[in-house]
Short mmCIF file of C-alpha atoms in Angstrom, two decimals:
data_model
loop_
_atom_site.label_atom_id
_atom_site.label_comp_id
_atom_site.label_asym_id
_atom_site.label_seq_id
_atom_site.Cartn_x
_atom_site.Cartn_y
_atom_site.Cartn_z
CA MET A 1 3.25 -33.09 -6.02
CA ALA A 2 0.84 -34.19 -3.33
CA ARG A 3 -2.41 -35.73 -4.43
CA THR A 4 -5.32 -33.29 -4.34
CA ARG A 5 -7.98 -34.13 -1.80
CA SER A 6 -11.68 -33.63 -2.21
CA LEU A 7 -13.03 -30.41 -0.77
CA SER A 8 -15.27 -32.38 1.52
CA MET A 9 -12.12 -33.68 3.27
CA ILE A 10 -10.88 -30.18 4.12
CA PRO A 11 -12.18 -28.88 7.47
CA GLY A 12 -14.47 -25.91 6.94
CA ALA A 13 -14.27 -26.07 3.13
CA THR A 14 -17.94 -26.80 2.59
CA ARG A 15 -19.13 -23.91 4.71
CA ALA A 16 -16.55 -21.63 3.10
CA LEU A 17 -17.77 -22.51 -0.37
CA ALA A 18 -21.28 -21.59 0.63
CA GLY A 19 -20.22 -17.97 0.82
CA THR A 20 -21.67 -17.38 4.25
CA GLY A 21 -19.49 -19.29 6.67
CA SER A 22 -22.49 -20.89 8.33
CA GLY A 23 -22.62 -24.50 9.29
CA ASP A 24 -25.39 -25.31 6.80
CA PRO A 25 -24.30 -24.58 3.20
CA SER A 26 -27.86 -23.94 2.13
CA THR A 27 -28.44 -21.27 4.77
CA GLU A 28 -29.97 -18.20 3.19
CA LEU A 29 -27.86 -15.08 3.38
CA ARG A 30 -30.02 -12.32 4.82
CA LEU A 31 -28.94 -8.76 4.07
CA THR A 32 -29.65 -7.35 7.49
CA PRO A 33 -28.74 -3.73 8.33
CA GLY A 34 -26.21 -4.98 10.85
CA LEU A 35 -24.41 -7.12 8.26
CA LEU A 36 -24.32 -4.29 5.71
CA VAL A 37 -22.98 -1.79 8.24
CA LEU A 38 -20.34 -4.27 9.39
CA ALA A 39 -19.26 -4.94 5.79
CA LEU A 40 -18.88 -1.20 5.20
CA LEU A 41 -16.92 -0.84 8.43
CA VAL A 42 -14.61 -3.69 7.41
CA GLY A 43 -14.03 -1.99 4.07
CA VAL A 44 -13.24 1.39 5.63
CA LEU A 45 -10.86 -0.12 8.19
CA ALA A 46 -9.09 -2.15 5.51
CA GLY A 47 -8.73 0.96 3.34
CA ALA A 48 -7.39 3.05 6.20
CA GLY A 49 -5.06 0.22 7.16
CA ALA A 50 -3.72 0.05 3.60
CA VAL A 51 -2.87 3.76 3.68
CA ALA A 52 -1.18 3.45 7.09
CA PHE A 53 0.71 0.45 5.73
CA THR A 54 2.17 2.50 2.85
CA TYR A 55 3.37 5.16 5.29
CA LEU A 56 4.98 2.49 7.44
CA ILE A 57 6.86 1.15 4.40
CA ALA A 58 7.99 4.70 3.61
CA LEU A 59 9.29 5.21 7.15
CA VAL A 60 11.31 1.98 7.08
CA HIS A 61 12.65 2.73 3.60
CA ASN A 62 13.79 6.23 4.50
CA LEU A 63 15.46 4.99 7.67
CA SER A 64 17.24 2.06 6.05
CA PHE A 65 18.23 3.64 2.72
CA TYR A 66 18.82 7.29 3.69
CA GLY A 67 19.11 7.41 7.48
CA ARG A 68 16.30 9.93 7.96
CA LEU A 69 12.97 9.95 9.75
CA SER A 70 10.31 10.66 7.15
CA TRP A 71 6.94 9.31 6.10
CA GLN A 72 7.34 10.74 2.60
CA TRP A 73 8.31 8.27 -0.11
CA SER A 74 6.67 7.78 -3.48
CA ASN A 75 7.26 4.28 -4.79
CA THR A 76 6.04 5.49 -8.18
CA ARG A 77 9.18 7.62 -8.65
CA PHE A 78 12.82 6.57 -8.64
CA GLY A 79 14.62 7.40 -5.41
CA PRO A 80 17.97 9.18 -5.13
CA PRO A 81 21.17 7.19 -4.50
CA SER A 82 21.67 6.01 -0.95
CA PRO A 83 24.46 7.71 1.03
CA TRP A 84 25.60 4.26 2.19
CA GLY A 85 27.08 3.52 -1.24
CA TRP A 86 28.07 -0.15 -1.49
CA GLY A 87 26.99 -0.53 2.13
CA ILE A 88 23.43 -0.81 0.81
CA VAL A 89 24.28 -4.47 0.19
CA LEU A 90 23.84 -5.12 3.92
CA VAL A 91 20.46 -3.38 4.29
CA PRO A 92 18.21 -6.20 2.95
CA ALA A 93 20.12 -8.75 5.05
CA LEU A 94 19.67 -6.66 8.21
CA GLY A 95 15.95 -6.38 7.43
CA ALA A 96 15.74 -10.15 6.98
CA LEU A 97 17.50 -10.70 10.30
CA LEU A 98 15.00 -8.43 12.04
CA VAL A 99 12.00 -10.10 10.41
CA ARG A 100 13.14 -13.63 11.16
CA ARG A 101 14.74 -13.29 14.57
CA VAL A 102 12.35 -10.77 16.13
CA ILE A 103 8.99 -10.86 14.34
CA GLY A 104 9.25 -14.50 13.30
CA ARG A 105 9.70 -15.56 16.92
CA SER A 106 6.70 -13.55 18.07
CA GLU A 107 4.42 -14.55 15.18
CA PRO A 108 5.74 -17.21 12.74
CA ALA A 109 2.67 -16.76 10.50
CA ALA A 110 3.73 -13.18 9.75
CA VAL A 111 6.24 -14.34 7.12
CA GLY A 112 5.17 -15.41 3.64
CA GLY A 113 2.93 -14.02 0.94
CA GLY A 114 -0.41 -13.39 2.64
CA VAL A 115 -2.91 -14.56 0.01
CA THR A 116 -2.03 -18.23 0.47
CA GLU A 117 -2.60 -17.84 4.18
CA VAL A 118 -6.01 -16.24 3.59
CA LEU A 119 -7.01 -19.17 1.36
CA GLU A 120 -5.82 -21.63 3.98
CA GLU A 121 -7.74 -19.89 6.74
CA ILE A 122 -10.96 -19.64 4.75
CA PHE A 123 -11.01 -23.16 3.37
CA GLY A 124 -9.12 -25.03 6.05
CA HIS A 125 -9.47 -23.31 9.42
CA GLN A 126 -13.12 -22.29 9.46
CA SER A 127 -12.38 -18.63 8.66
CA ARG A 128 -10.39 -17.83 11.78
CA ILE A 129 -7.33 -15.57 11.70
CA ARG A 130 -5.46 -14.64 14.84
CA PRO A 131 -6.00 -10.93 15.64
CA ARG A 132 -2.28 -10.38 16.27
CA LEU A 133 -1.59 -10.96 12.56
CA ALA A 134 -3.25 -7.60 11.86
CA PHE A 135 -0.21 -6.04 13.59
CA TRP A 136 2.69 -8.38 12.87
CA ARG A 137 2.03 -9.01 9.16
CA PRO A 138 2.12 -5.33 8.06
CA LEU A 139 5.19 -4.74 10.22
CA ALA A 140 7.06 -7.73 8.75
CA THR A 141 6.16 -6.69 5.21
CA ALA A 142 7.09 -3.06 5.80
CA ILE A 143 10.54 -4.15 6.97
CA THR A 144 10.97 -6.56 4.05
CA LEU A 145 9.95 -4.02 1.41
CA GLY A 146 11.41 -0.97 3.10
CA THR A 147 14.85 -2.55 3.34
CA GLY A 148 14.89 -3.43 -0.36
CA GLY A 149 13.03 -6.73 -0.65
CA SER A 150 11.48 -7.43 -4.05
CA ALA A 151 7.81 -8.15 -3.36
CA GLY A 152 4.41 -6.49 -3.37
CA ASP A 153 2.34 -4.90 -0.65
CA GLU A 154 -1.03 -6.24 -1.76
CA GLY A 155 -0.93 -9.74 -0.22
CA PRO A 156 -0.33 -8.55 3.34
CA ALA A 157 -2.99 -5.85 2.81
CA MET A 158 -5.46 -8.61 1.97
CA GLN A 159 -4.48 -10.58 5.07
CA PHE A 160 -4.75 -7.49 7.25
CA GLY A 161 -8.28 -6.84 5.95
CA ALA A 162 -9.23 -10.48 6.45
CA ALA A 163 -7.86 -10.48 10.01
CA MET A 164 -9.79 -7.33 10.91
CA ALA A 165 -12.96 -8.83 9.41
CA SER A 166 -12.51 -12.06 11.35
CA VAL A 167 -12.11 -10.18 14.63
CA LEU A 168 -15.07 -7.85 14.01
CA GLY A 169 -17.25 -10.77 12.92
CA ARG A 170 -16.68 -12.54 16.22
CA ARG A 171 -17.06 -9.41 18.34
CA ALA A 172 -20.27 -8.32 16.60
CA ASP A 173 -21.82 -11.80 16.81
CA PHE A 174 -21.67 -12.38 13.04
CA SER A 175 -19.56 -15.53 13.30
CA GLN A 176 -21.80 -17.33 10.80
CA HIS A 177 -20.74 -14.81 8.16
CA ARG A 178 -16.99 -14.76 8.83
CA THR A 179 -16.09 -16.12 5.39
CA LEU A 180 -18.06 -13.38 3.67
CA LEU A 181 -16.61 -10.69 5.94
CA MET A 182 -13.07 -11.98 5.38
CA ALA A 183 -13.68 -11.79 1.64
CA CYS A 184 -14.87 -8.21 2.14
CA GLY A 185 -11.73 -7.32 4.09
CA SER A 186 -9.42 -9.01 1.58
CA GLY A 187 -11.00 -7.27 -1.40
CA ALA A 188 -11.06 -3.91 0.34
CA GLY A 189 -7.37 -4.24 1.22
CA ILE A 190 -6.16 -4.98 -2.28
CA GLY A 191 -8.61 -2.51 -3.84
CA ALA A 192 -7.30 0.25 -1.58
CA MET A 193 -3.67 -0.66 -2.26
CA PHE A 194 -4.04 -0.68 -6.05
CA HIS A 195 -6.86 1.86 -6.42
CA ALA A 196 -8.59 -0.87 -8.39
CA PRO A 197 -11.97 -1.68 -6.79
CA ILE A 198 -13.46 -3.62 -9.73
CA GLY A 199 -10.36 -5.77 -10.18
CA ALA A 200 -10.19 -6.44 -6.44
CA TRP A 201 -13.88 -7.36 -6.32
CA LEU A 202 -13.52 -9.78 -9.25
CA LEU A 203 -10.43 -11.29 -7.63
CA VAL A 204 -12.40 -12.04 -4.48
CA LEU A 205 -15.20 -13.64 -6.50
CA GLU A 206 -12.74 -15.74 -8.49
CA LEU A 207 -10.52 -16.91 -5.63
CA LEU A 208 -12.47 -16.72 -2.36
CA LEU A 209 -16.25 -16.79 -2.87
CA TRP A 210 -17.26 -19.77 -4.97
CA PRO A 211 -19.85 -20.80 -5.79
CA TRP A 212 -20.75 -17.18 -5.30
CA ARG A 213 -24.22 -15.90 -4.69
CA LEU A 214 -25.63 -12.60 -5.81
CA ARG A 215 -26.22 -11.27 -2.30
CA ALA A 216 -22.72 -12.20 -1.16
CA ALA A 217 -21.27 -10.55 -4.26
CA LEU A 218 -23.18 -7.33 -3.57
CA VAL A 219 -22.03 -7.19 0.05
CA THR A 220 -18.43 -7.73 -1.05
CA LEU A 221 -18.73 -4.99 -3.68
CA MET A 222 -19.95 -2.56 -1.02
CA ALA A 223 -16.96 -3.33 1.21
CA VAL A 224 -14.43 -3.07 -1.63
CA ALA A 225 -15.90 0.24 -2.76
CA ALA A 226 -15.78 1.55 0.82
CA GLY A 227 -12.13 0.54 1.18
CA SER A 228 -11.12 2.14 -2.12
CA TRP A 229 -13.05 5.31 -1.28
CA CYS A 230 -11.35 5.52 2.12
CA ALA A 231 -7.88 5.10 0.61
CA ALA A 232 -8.56 7.63 -2.13
CA SER A 233 -9.85 10.15 0.43
CA LEU A 234 -6.81 9.78 2.64
CA ASP A 235 -4.06 9.36 0.04
CA GLY A 236 -5.37 10.60 -3.30
CA SER A 237 -6.88 8.70 -6.20
CA ALA A 238 -4.24 8.91 -8.93
CA PHE A 239 -3.57 5.90 -11.13
CA LEU A 240 -0.96 3.61 -9.62
CA LEU A 241 1.11 3.39 -12.82
CA VAL A 242 1.79 6.17 -15.31
CA SER A 243 0.87 4.92 -18.75
CA PRO A 244 0.17 6.67 -22.05
CA HIS A 245 -3.36 6.39 -23.36
CA THR A 246 -3.40 3.46 -25.75
CA PRO A 247 -6.54 3.28 -27.90
CA LEU A 248 -7.33 -0.04 -29.55
CA ALA A 249 -6.22 0.11 -33.17
CA SER A 250 -8.69 -0.81 -35.89
CA TRP A 251 -6.24 -3.13 -37.63
CA PRO A 252 -6.63 -6.84 -36.79
CA HIS A 253 -3.06 -7.40 -35.59
CA TRP A 254 -4.02 -7.01 -31.94
CA VAL A 255 -5.63 -10.47 -31.83
CA PRO A 256 -2.49 -12.50 -32.67
CA ILE A 257 -0.38 -10.04 -30.66
CA ALA A 258 -2.57 -10.55 -27.58
CA LEU A 259 -2.49 -14.33 -28.01
CA LEU A 260 1.28 -14.38 -28.51
CA VAL A 261 2.01 -12.07 -25.59
CA GLY A 262 -0.41 -14.03 -23.40
CA ALA A 263 1.32 -17.31 -24.23
CA LEU A 264 4.72 -15.79 -23.47
CA ALA A 265 3.34 -14.40 -20.21
CA GLY A 266 2.07 -17.84 -19.25
CA ALA A 267 5.48 -19.37 -19.89
CA THR A 268 7.15 -16.58 -17.91
CA ALA A 269 4.71 -17.14 -15.05
CA LEU A 270 5.75 -20.80 -14.96
CA LEU A 271 9.37 -19.69 -14.66
CA PHE A 272 8.37 -17.19 -11.98
CA ILE A 273 6.49 -19.74 -9.84
CA HIS A 274 9.10 -22.47 -10.18
CA SER A 275 11.94 -20.05 -9.42
CA ILE A 276 10.40 -19.16 -6.06
CA ALA A 277 9.81 -22.83 -5.26
CA TRP A 278 13.36 -23.72 -6.33
CA VAL A 279 14.90 -21.09 -4.06
CA GLU A 280 12.76 -22.34 -1.20
CA ARG A 281 13.94 -25.94 -1.68
CA LEU A 282 17.56 -24.89 -2.14
CA ILE A 283 17.65 -22.83 1.04
CA ARG A 284 15.98 -25.60 3.01
CA ALA A 285 18.61 -28.06 1.79
CA LEU A 286 21.66 -25.84 2.29
CA THR A 287 20.98 -24.06 5.57
CA PRO A 288 20.16 -25.74 8.90
CA ARG A 289 18.00 -22.84 10.11
CA ALA A 290 15.40 -20.88 8.18
CA TRP A 291 16.61 -17.46 9.34
CA GLN A 292 20.13 -18.16 8.09
CA GLY A 293 18.87 -18.97 4.61
CA HIS A 294 16.73 -15.84 4.55
CA VAL A 295 19.63 -13.60 5.58
CA LEU A 296 21.96 -15.13 2.99
CA ALA A 297 19.35 -14.78 0.24
CA MET A 298 18.75 -11.13 1.08
CA LEU A 299 22.49 -10.51 1.18
CA LEU A 300 22.65 -11.79 -2.39
CA LEU A 301 19.68 -9.56 -3.21
CA GLY A 302 21.63 -6.58 -1.86
CA VAL A 303 24.46 -7.38 -4.29
CA ILE A 304 21.92 -7.49 -7.15
CA LEU A 305 20.39 -4.16 -6.07
CA ILE A 306 23.64 -2.22 -5.94
CA THR A 307 24.99 -3.83 -9.14
CA THR A 308 21.81 -2.96 -11.01
CA TYR A 309 21.97 0.60 -9.69
CA HIS A 310 25.56 1.18 -10.84
CA TRP A 311 24.78 -0.38 -14.21
CA SER A 312 21.43 1.31 -14.94
CA GLY A 313 21.32 4.33 -12.61
CA HIS A 314 18.19 3.37 -10.65
CA TYR A 315 17.00 1.00 -7.92
CA TYR A 316 14.70 -0.81 -10.32
CA LEU A 317 14.13 -3.90 -8.20
CA VAL A 318 13.16 -2.44 -4.79
CA ALA A 319 9.74 -3.46 -3.42
CA GLY A 320 7.00 -3.51 -6.09
CA SER A 321 9.06 -1.58 -8.68
CA TYR A 322 6.14 0.71 -9.58
CA ALA A 323 8.50 3.42 -10.86
CA GLY A 324 10.16 0.91 -13.15
CA SER A 325 6.81 -0.38 -14.40
CA SER A 326 5.71 3.17 -15.24
CA ALA A 327 9.02 3.82 -17.05
CA LEU A 328 8.54 0.66 -19.09
CA LEU A 329 4.97 1.58 -20.03
CA GLN A 330 6.11 5.04 -21.15
CA GLY A 331 8.89 3.59 -23.30
CA GLN A 332 11.68 5.19 -21.23
CA ILE A 333 13.68 1.95 -20.98
CA HIS A 334 15.21 0.85 -24.26
CA GLY A 335 17.38 -1.93 -25.59
CA VAL A 336 16.92 -5.67 -25.81
CA VAL A 337 19.81 -6.39 -23.45
CA LEU A 338 18.59 -4.02 -20.72
CA LEU A 339 15.01 -5.27 -20.95
CA CYS A 340 16.08 -8.93 -20.80
CA THR A 341 18.38 -8.22 -17.87
CA LEU A 342 15.75 -6.38 -15.85
CA LEU A 343 13.18 -9.08 -16.53
CA ILE A 344 15.48 -11.87 -15.37
CA LEU A 345 16.81 -9.93 -12.38
CA LYS A 346 13.30 -9.05 -11.16
CA ILE A 347 12.33 -12.70 -11.23
CA ALA A 348 15.54 -13.61 -9.41
CA ALA A 349 15.12 -10.84 -6.83
CA THR A 350 11.52 -11.82 -6.11
CA ALA A 351 12.45 -15.50 -5.89
CA LEU A 352 15.18 -14.68 -3.37
CA THR A 353 12.79 -12.55 -1.32
CA LEU A 354 9.73 -14.78 -1.27
CA GLY A 355 11.46 -18.13 -1.65
CA SER A 356 13.59 -17.49 1.40
CA GLY A 357 10.56 -16.56 3.52
CA GLY A 358 10.25 -12.81 3.09
CA SER A 359 6.90 -11.16 3.71
CA GLY A 360 5.19 -9.72 0.64
CA GLY A 361 2.97 -10.34 -2.38
CA ILE A 362 3.61 -11.32 -5.97
CA PHE A 363 1.19 -9.04 -7.86
CA SER A 364 3.46 -5.99 -8.00
CA PRO A 365 6.56 -7.91 -9.15
CA ALA A 366 4.37 -9.62 -11.77
CA LEU A 367 3.36 -6.19 -13.07
CA PHE A 368 7.03 -5.22 -13.55
CA VAL A 369 7.94 -8.53 -15.18
CA GLY A 370 4.92 -8.23 -17.47
CA ALA A 371 5.79 -4.65 -18.43
CA ALA A 372 9.38 -5.69 -19.20
CA LEU A 373 8.22 -8.71 -21.22
CA GLY A 374 5.75 -6.62 -23.22
CA SER A 375 8.36 -3.94 -23.91
CA LEU A 376 10.77 -6.64 -25.06
CA VAL A 377 8.18 -8.11 -27.44
CA ALA A 378 7.33 -4.64 -28.79
CA THR A 379 11.03 -3.92 -29.35
CA LEU A 380 11.64 -7.19 -31.18
CA VAL A 381 8.53 -6.74 -33.33
CA GLN A 382 9.64 -3.25 -34.30
CA ILE A 383 13.07 -4.57 -35.25
CA LEU A 384 11.40 -7.06 -37.58
CA ASP A 385 8.86 -4.53 -38.90
CA PRO A 386 9.77 -0.86 -38.23
CA SER A 387 6.30 0.26 -39.31
CA LEU A 388 4.61 -1.68 -36.49
CA HIS A 389 4.46 0.31 -33.23
CA LEU A 390 2.77 -1.61 -30.45
CA GLY A 391 3.26 1.10 -27.84
CA ALA A 392 2.09 0.01 -24.41
CA LEU A 393 -0.37 -2.54 -25.80
CA ALA A 394 2.06 -5.45 -25.51
CA SER A 395 3.09 -4.46 -21.98
CA LEU A 396 -0.50 -4.17 -20.76
CA CYS A 397 -1.36 -7.57 -22.25
CA ALA A 398 1.73 -9.14 -20.68
CA MET A 399 0.94 -7.60 -17.29
CA ALA A 400 -2.59 -9.01 -17.38
CA GLY A 401 -1.20 -12.38 -18.48
CA LEU A 402 1.36 -12.55 -15.67
CA ILE A 403 -1.21 -11.72 -12.99
CA ALA A 404 -3.78 -14.17 -14.42
CA ALA A 405 -1.29 -17.03 -14.68
CA THR A 406 0.26 -16.55 -11.25
CA SER A 407 -2.95 -15.85 -9.33
CA GLY A 408 -5.55 -17.87 -11.24
CA GLY A 409 -7.86 -14.88 -11.74
CA THR A 410 -8.43 -13.99 -15.40
CA LEU A 411 -11.24 -11.42 -15.25
CA SER A 412 -9.67 -9.71 -12.24
CA ALA A 413 -6.23 -9.60 -13.91
CA ALA A 414 -7.52 -7.73 -16.95
CA ALA A 415 -9.69 -5.38 -14.87
CA MET A 416 -6.88 -4.62 -12.45
CA VAL A 417 -4.38 -3.73 -15.19
CA LEU A 418 -6.88 -1.43 -16.87
CA GLU A 419 -7.76 0.31 -13.59
CA ILE A 420 -4.21 0.93 -12.40
CA THR A 421 -3.17 2.40 -15.77
CA GLY A 422 -6.40 4.08 -16.91
CA ASN A 423 -6.42 2.31 -20.29
CA PHE A 424 -10.04 1.25 -20.16
CA GLY A 425 -10.31 0.89 -23.93
CA LEU A 426 -8.17 -2.26 -24.02
CA VAL A 427 -10.63 -4.67 -22.42
CA LEU A 428 -10.61 -7.24 -25.22
CA PRO A 429 -6.82 -7.54 -25.73
CA THR A 430 -6.08 -7.79 -22.02
CA LEU A 431 -8.84 -10.35 -21.48
CA LEU A 432 -7.59 -12.40 -24.40
CA ALA A 433 -4.00 -12.25 -23.17
CA ALA A 434 -5.01 -13.11 -19.59
CA THR A 435 -7.02 -16.13 -20.74
CA SER A 436 -4.22 -17.31 -23.03
CA ALA A 437 -1.63 -17.02 -20.25
CA TYR A 438 -3.84 -18.76 -17.71
CA LEU A 439 -4.62 -21.69 -20.01
CA LEU A 440 -0.98 -22.21 -20.95
CA ARG A 441 0.18 -22.14 -17.34
CA ARG A 442 -2.62 -24.47 -16.29
CA HIS A 443 -1.69 -26.94 -19.03
CA PHE A 444 1.73 -27.42 -17.43
CA LEU A 445 0.91 -26.61 -13.79
CA THR A 446 -2.53 -27.13 -12.29
CA ASP A 447 -1.93 -24.83 -9.31
CA SER A 448 -1.47 -21.10 -9.06
CA TYR A 449 1.30 -19.52 -7.02
CA PHE A 450 -1.16 -19.20 -4.13
CA THR A 451 -2.48 -22.77 -4.08
CA LEU A 452 0.73 -24.64 -4.95
CA PRO A 453 2.07 -24.63 -1.34
CA LEU A 454 -1.31 -25.84 -0.07
CA THR A 455 -1.44 -28.68 -2.61
CA ARG A 456 2.07 -29.78 -1.68
CA ALA A 457 0.98 -29.79 1.96
CA GLY A 458 -1.96 -32.06 1.12
CA GLN A 459 -4.67 -29.38 1.23
CA GLY A 460 -6.22 -29.70 -2.21
CA ILE A 461 -7.92 -26.35 -2.72
CA PRO A 462 -8.91 -25.48 -6.33
CA GLU A 463 -7.29 -22.25 -7.42
CA ASN A 464 -10.49 -20.53 -8.57
CA LEU A 465 -14.18 -20.97 -9.26
CA TYR A 466 -13.52 -22.20 -12.82
CA GLN A 467 -11.46 -25.16 -11.62
CA ARG A 468 -13.96 -25.82 -8.85
CA TYR A 469 -16.86 -26.15 -11.28
CA LEU A 470 -14.80 -28.26 -13.70
CA THR A 471 -13.45 -30.74 -11.14
CA GLU A 472 -15.89 -30.90 -8.25
CA LYS A 473 -19.57 -31.51 -7.81
CA PRO A 474 -21.47 -28.57 -6.35
CA CYS A 475 -21.46 -28.71 -2.59
CA ALA A 476 -23.90 -25.91 -1.91
CA VAL A 477 -27.26 -24.64 -3.03
CA VAL A 478 -26.66 -21.54 -5.14
CA ASP A 479 -28.89 -18.59 -4.38
CA LYS A 480 -29.96 -17.32 -7.83
CA ARG A 481 -31.95 -14.43 -6.51
#
């Protein structure tokens, strides 16, 4: 692994850490009416863009899987079998060919996860994102997910919001606040996609705005709330995942359960991150051209998709697998063998998609893997003690743990899981599990999934504000007002 450089050696890092994007880190952030209006506009545009993005994914999915023109597709419900039969094996490969040979030639930066690119732009490129990414990134991701790729839609939504914010900041003569506006756009994008404004806001504070200042945090909260409101107004405000209400039991078993599940989630996150990196290295070594490796990986993914369908009866692994996550939370998927198989196959499918250069995020796959891991733990515990029914508690803790360990955000992971399922009474277990998972992953791997590629490229960016305060001296005057 490349040696981590000091933040002062990274172009633009000091001004990014100030939370304003100005040349002087100590510059006071003034909450002018123009800045507040622009932040709200960024949030609304990011929210509307997230809704349009979901319809674009639906259009591509209906065309590629069913041969029909339709914007209607609910990724929270299992789809019917494709009329192509075993021909569905070719669909992900054709999507990969289109992404790599057409979109990749026009905009190479459109492939990849999205969040890593936002971090790189904020801390390494002085908060500048090319405007064309606001078009090419959603299109590349829609093709990847719509044709069966196993990835999430949240990372590209963050990059779309950040790109829009960067453009508007320059056009409206707010260039000194581009970092703050990009954080607003990123948070609004993921908040609108997940219907989780608090989790998205905390994620921005943990990953993008450190050391954060109260005024910057308030502006970001306004933008995230505006984006979530816009998405809810246009597309409804139902919870993303269907989960039974799980009140916190009075018995003390939830503490060791949360710690155990969190530790297992941290270990699984290590496997998740290394699997993606391993596929990336393998494809680079075996194929002379990147597009060839991506097509071959997605062809293998197509084989996994159709095999899983004929074995289980559903396309569990397509896109973010929200329908599968809901089924796991509701206890509709049973059996140790099936749960283990789905867990392993989801990791493999996501590694093939993202490791080969597909466009998409990791949050949604982490939710499915966490739900499967928690259901597996609950099943094994019940086998050992039939009187102990964990319900969805173990799955919710594992989901929070997977997101915290892969992303580096602990508070945001717990908040996001609670918001997308509506189980707001499980704050303590999910926080405990998220912290346990994060600490275990960090003990063995100092980088998150987002910062690992940057570290290997020599851009030593701490994964969150906690690491920044533990390893670096403050480089900005913190506004405590």
